[in-house]
């Protein structure tokens, strides 16, 4: 794991002082409290903000400031027929753009300047100067594992990590020495060479596909500014500092800072599905100072000082000097490689990171070589056996030397004989999985949200249930002469629909109007008109947004007659039951994990200014004016609890009117914060906190996140099987928790520990003792993992996580997912499985012992990188509980059986050497030795390993506890190995000494005895296998009895050739009755101890699998239902690696 430590380098760099970092408590609904060190708050923050308080029954950990976002207000237009309201002359004043930001911009607020030693200098439109000093990497990417020169040595090096290969290589080399040769030189090399060649061809083909993919990627074309004109250039030739123009639906060739877009306000919409797996559109912004610059017509020059390349896809810190101004840049101003430009005609930017230095490539962990637990354990067993064989050879050699010293006048003929089957690589065992790491979006969910019900002004419009019987509304509007309806239909409540149509005539109707106005306006939704394939005369209104929750609420508002039809950065247009109304957007504070709410400041048609706020109930209820409408607040709380009990995602809606002084104060503060170079995030958060207070509650909404079919049942089956399910997602913390509830991963009885920290000092595992005493769910964010995974804290994190029933990791970057998997693999010997559906899951899939890719809407990158692929998460249950169990049982038994099958043959040869003056001559025909593992015993081994099933599929799914046999290593462990070897020694002694004693005084020659030994061993190993077959069929009968018959035939044919040693030997001995009596006695005496022990064990101490098999047999014979009580899944401490 030492080589994997590079994966866990924190990014961005840790600030020198934790006192510069803003810190706020994030609370949970648990019943204990964890006291942590309290970092000093950033200057200017309001420590009395009600959102920073946590109730006494919550765990609070100091959180990183995750995201504080601002709006893009612009001037309002005059002379429009649609009414627009604002205060005084604001409609003519340009309003500066605030900068939205990603979760990690907390770091940029804590450092006033980027030091030169930690900075990258990028000169705009001057790649030569940019690369003159630093020699930045090119934009060519290489994901292939091998090169033409390194393939053979590196591939052989990886293959020979298997001890079995080294063992057989040594045997093959020894066989090249004439004094030690037993077989032909070529024959001894062929088995090993064949296995190495097949594996190398497979690895070469996979790597060739990666190289072809790299070639296609590197030769794609992009428009690059060359000599004041945009010309097409191959991606691999792009350099840092060059200005690039991206067209709509194009993929970004590198990480670039936005300079301008086709939108007059500098907005660009991008899809980040290849980075974080989310298919919703994200908004990125160009700075206003660069918007008007046209690269073809005027020379653009400037300097960007940005942080060095790092893996944090949610963070970016930089300053840009242009036209004598210094501008602050954040995550909202950069578009990363792999993103696609959507709903924007074009965007122009400057390349800051290229090739392997892009965040997407830095999050690519490569293609590791995987080893199963059985393979690792078998390596150790082979080493032990090798030592044992060396000891045997040493004993024989010493004994031979002593014998020769006593008989100097003898000149014996020496030969070394040892033969074994060269094993292929064991399959990736998915029958011993202890940890499942799952992505959320597209893996657990369909990423589809449905509005179910609402509570408006204390009235529940669902009768306590999720509107399953109500009609689906189809609301239509006309846009530019086209009939448009919402793309998604929503189930509506008839009473609420009638109230929404009645305008603002009554107090109740007024609140309903404001409620749905908030749903339609308080979001970042971009409305798009698309074709309706089912009805060419109809158009569809498609809402694109950063969150599926926002989409669901916008569609719900449209279903009730409040359809958002237009959005710019400065205004929105909403069709309210046929009346088109325009609202000026003066400011927008987007959702972040600290405030847990978002707000929009609207200039309404009646010339009033209102702030509409929506957010989580834990956050919203603290900013509601409790002196007003106490009954409404209490009733709404009850409705929220009822909705949550149904597994629905809830939001609380509130609003208030802003007076002119309040609006002017907010507007001044907002402008100051939006243009601040230092501390912008903290300032914007304080502005949002000051305006989001003393709200009037309007109601609450309830949304159902559409899980994939069978996900809750699948998770329940996995947990019943003793498998720990961890969810690793790039989504917000609240979204992850909501999915946890709907998928039954989280329950209301669980205590939640939420770690949302921004420094090492603020992390504390004081909740470990509480976790050990109760059912606990651990929720941790990516910012915390930046510190934890790169320090001694990771051991404490794993200790805490291992005592928790559920672990949810949110806002994690792709490489952080791989880092979490690597942490578990390093701390335990348990098998891990990762499952995901997007390119952002590739690193996690490759890091786990078993990788599963879901073929969904996010491309096939995950499938191509996986060991198994499937269509939906629920298919993971049969993959593990059925096929994984069968695979483990077969592999475990077959490894033991093959050790036994080869060892018994070798021991017989060893016992003979002791009776042959310690010489290494052999009584068994050389051809029989070669055919032993090729014809005599191979076919039964292969067929049984493929077809035998210990328990039926139905019972494996019915009793998930049966999967615990693999986790407890019941089919293959050290105890079973040595018991098998002990049984092997006994059987070999019986095989050897019974004929010796039977023919001690006879004239039977050595080749005849050798044929008897050969037949006895073959019959013995096949009957040994037959004793363990669970489900007999005609194929098993054919291969087992057929192999015995084939052995007799082969021995007789070999003894029919006069030129071979042992001519006519088998016919000499078979004609005597003692041969058959001896053969029968060997079989009975050799197998009787094993038979007795097996019967007693199954009768007195049966395991779960034997009980299930017996229940199957009794149920099928008697036609009755059989009750089976399984042993509980035990949790023994896992050994450290």
PDB file of C-alpha atoms in Angstrom, residues 72 92 211 306 316 376 436 472 524 548 574 762 877 899 995-996:
ATOM      1  CA  UNK A  72     -26.092  37.134 -11.169  1.00  0.00           C
ATOM      2  CA  UNK A  92     -31.354  51.266 -14.694  1.00  0.00           C
ATOM      3  CA  UNK A 211      -4.130   2.749 -26.186  1.00  0.00           C
ATOM      4  CA  UNK A 306      -3.384  29.798  -9.772  1.00  0.00           C
ATOM      5  CA  UNK A 316     -10.003  26.188  -7.526  1.00  0.00           C
ATOM      6  CA  UNK A 376      -3.136 -14.659  -1.340  1.00  0.00           C
ATOM      7  CA  UNK A 436     -19.670  -2.867  -0.618  1.00  0.00           C
ATOM      8  CA  UNK A 472     -51.962  13.732 -13.061  1.00  0.00           C
ATOM      9  CA  UNK A 524     -31.445  27.811 -10.727  1.00  0.00           C
ATOM     10  CA  UNK A 548     -33.124  16.953  -9.395  1.00  0.00           C
ATOM     11  CA  UNK A 574     -43.451  32.859 -15.023  1.00  0.00           C
ATOM     12  CA  UNK A 762     -11.401  20.128  14.380  1.00  0.00           C
ATOM     13  CA  UNK A 877     -27.769  -9.630  -4.755  1.00  0.00           C
ATOM     14  CA  UNK A 899      -3.560 -30.066  -3.129  1.00  0.00           C
ATOM     15  CA  UNK A 995       0.379 -53.703  -1.586  1.00  0.00           C
ATOM     16  CA  UNK A 996       3.871 -53.857  -0.028  1.00  0.00           C
TER      17      UNK A 996
END
